[in-house]
């Protein structure tokens, strides 16, 4: 679970992300609680002033909690992971165990049960090593919560595990005489018995409610009343459930409690109440409100990602302008930092693209109206990628260092290859599939035009197939890297340069071959190999990227002399057989499963 990082680069990037967090209230669709956000910002300012990494980790943790309460679990997880990067090197602590619990809760809410389990177990291991009863009690509650994500409500082994950990948590809090801890555990046990269908639920929930009232915990009072209403409804006491719901709503409104989980809970319980009492029209209204909140929760991931990407880029541009006024050595360091930030920007763009296409699949299955929303979102991402490409082009013209300029240009080409995917998706009839023939044609023409290689004879032999977007994106990046390398190393010095691309589908396998008539493979050419197998190591970011993308496609590939093709024997291999030209062969499954 330990994550390696470079302290200087990481701290700078963390400042950038937290600046985005300072502006998040105007960027995110879901309302962030002002009090929580202001407190997190204050802790962050103090950490910056004192150069305190431990306090900086706490600021990231507080930002993560703020986003989690607003329902933006993806953004919340990003802040928690940044806090984890700062805390893990310091060893076991109460704060580290607490952070693992938060990570487990977020992963569970997003449906990633395997990761949720890993984080919960890591929290328990850390808490046992720390040895503090309160830390261990909190961790037992986290373990029970992790099992709750996997529970279907029936009496089974999972239910027994949940009850065991809640009982352990309750036992430790009673030993510590921790009133709030006992109240929270009673709330959890009441919720557990409600799902199990046991009348003990009402007793535990009433106990929890009284303790929270004595402690004046308004947020927890509203939440407990909501669970109590659910319990009354579960056990056939509809009038009492409605009365409790109204009381919870008053507490919620009077104390400015604003959390997405509680808001969705109100809509769900009102829907259940009206359904139980046969008031179907009102039940349907609350169902629509619940679905609207759920859609807002989904779209907030995408909007937040694009906004933070723009903030990172603007920060990078300002630093590049400052670097131009410094001495030659400082300028070189700033340009190297710019390359790192641009690489991070590329990764963010790929992540945004993947998130967008997942949203496409969900929305398309929902309704035709949601299909229109998908088209609109895709159009915006296409425009954003074009803007990023234009900004990178402008930045490249301003750079004086040739190495940095080439790195920026290559990054721009990678962005362009993704933009081709989005243009094809937006203009085509299929929302999540790309016409492979047109896609490869566009991509090839674009790269050759960029490198002024219009004289190259191009032969394309491509079947008409449609490829899913999550496979077209890595395939486009692979082709971009290969054609770029051909323009740089194969075509110069050739009287009649030639590029040939063959792509065919055999059953469920896509087989692609890219061939040039350059000087062929030699010891200076960067080669892709499998880790742990004999061969040369990758010598460039491009070849590392090809290896990663082939793995993402779950395919196999091989470099060889153009006229001496050898069988593919592993996921990524390299051949050093002599022969004119270079041949790249790639094979992967066409379907997504």
mmCIF file of C-alpha atoms in Angstrom, residues 20 23-24 26-30 67 72 74-75 295-311 348 351-353 355-356 359 373 376-378 380-381 384:
data_model
loop_
_atom_site.group_PDB
_atom_site.id
_atom_site.type_symbol
_atom_site.label_atom_id
_atom_site.label_comp_id
_atom_site.label_asym_id
_atom_site.label_seq_id
_atom_site.Cartn_x
_atom_site.Cartn_y
_atom_site.Cartn_z
ATOM 1 C CA UNK A 20 -8.624 24.314 -6.824
ATOM 2 C CA UNK A 23 -12.412 27.652 -5.549
ATOM 3 C CA UNK A 24 -14.467 24.474 -5.439
ATOM 4 C CA UNK A 26 -18.208 27.863 -7.246
ATOM 5 C CA UNK A 27 -17.103 24.973 -9.468
ATOM 6 C CA UNK A 28 -18.875 21.918 -8.072
ATOM 7 C CA UNK A 29 -22.563 21.339 -8.750
ATOM 8 C CA UNK A 30 -23.144 19.966 -5.259
ATOM 9 C CA UNK A 67 -16.339 16.614 -0.619
ATOM 10 C CA UNK A 72 -18.556 13.963 -4.629
ATOM 11 C CA UNK A 74 -14.341 10.754 -6.549
ATOM 12 C CA UNK A 75 -12.968 14.200 -5.625
ATOM 13 C CA UNK A 295 -27.745 12.323 -11.441
ATOM 14 C CA UNK A 296 -26.210 15.452 -9.925
ATOM 15 C CA UNK A 297 -23.923 13.220 -7.919
ATOM 16 C CA UNK A 298 -22.753 11.500 -11.120
ATOM 17 C CA UNK A 299 -22.216 14.665 -13.174
ATOM 18 C CA UNK A 300 -20.269 16.360 -10.369
ATOM 19 C CA UNK A 301 -17.371 13.904 -10.959
ATOM 20 C CA UNK A 302 -16.988 15.039 -14.561
ATOM 21 C CA UNK A 303 -17.422 18.780 -13.908
ATOM 22 C CA UNK A 304 -14.965 18.729 -11.018
ATOM 23 C CA UNK A 305 -12.328 16.895 -13.081
ATOM 24 C CA UNK A 306 -12.466 19.391 -15.963
ATOM 25 C CA UNK A 307 -12.385 22.380 -13.599
ATOM 26 C CA UNK A 308 -9.370 21.079 -11.687
ATOM 27 C CA UNK A 309 -7.617 20.288 -14.982
ATOM 28 C CA UNK A 310 -8.030 23.909 -16.100
ATOM 29 C CA UNK A 311 -6.716 25.225 -12.767
ATOM 30 C CA UNK A 348 -6.030 13.875 -16.101
ATOM 31 C CA UNK A 351 -9.053 9.967 -16.758
ATOM 32 C CA UNK A 352 -11.712 12.521 -17.735
ATOM 33 C CA UNK A 353 -12.255 10.700 -21.019
ATOM 34 C CA UNK A 355 -15.133 8.841 -16.766
ATOM 35 C CA UNK A 356 -17.105 10.474 -19.557
ATOM 36 C CA UNK A 359 -21.273 8.078 -17.964
ATOM 37 C CA UNK A 373 -26.968 14.664 -22.536
ATOM 38 C CA UNK A 376 -23.567 17.287 -25.295
ATOM 39 C CA UNK A 377 -20.980 16.144 -22.733
ATOM 40 C CA UNK A 378 -18.903 14.498 -25.453
ATOM 41 C CA UNK A 380 -17.760 19.689 -24.586
ATOM 42 C CA UNK A 381 -14.887 17.300 -23.891
ATOM 43 C CA UNK A 384 -11.864 21.072 -24.133
#
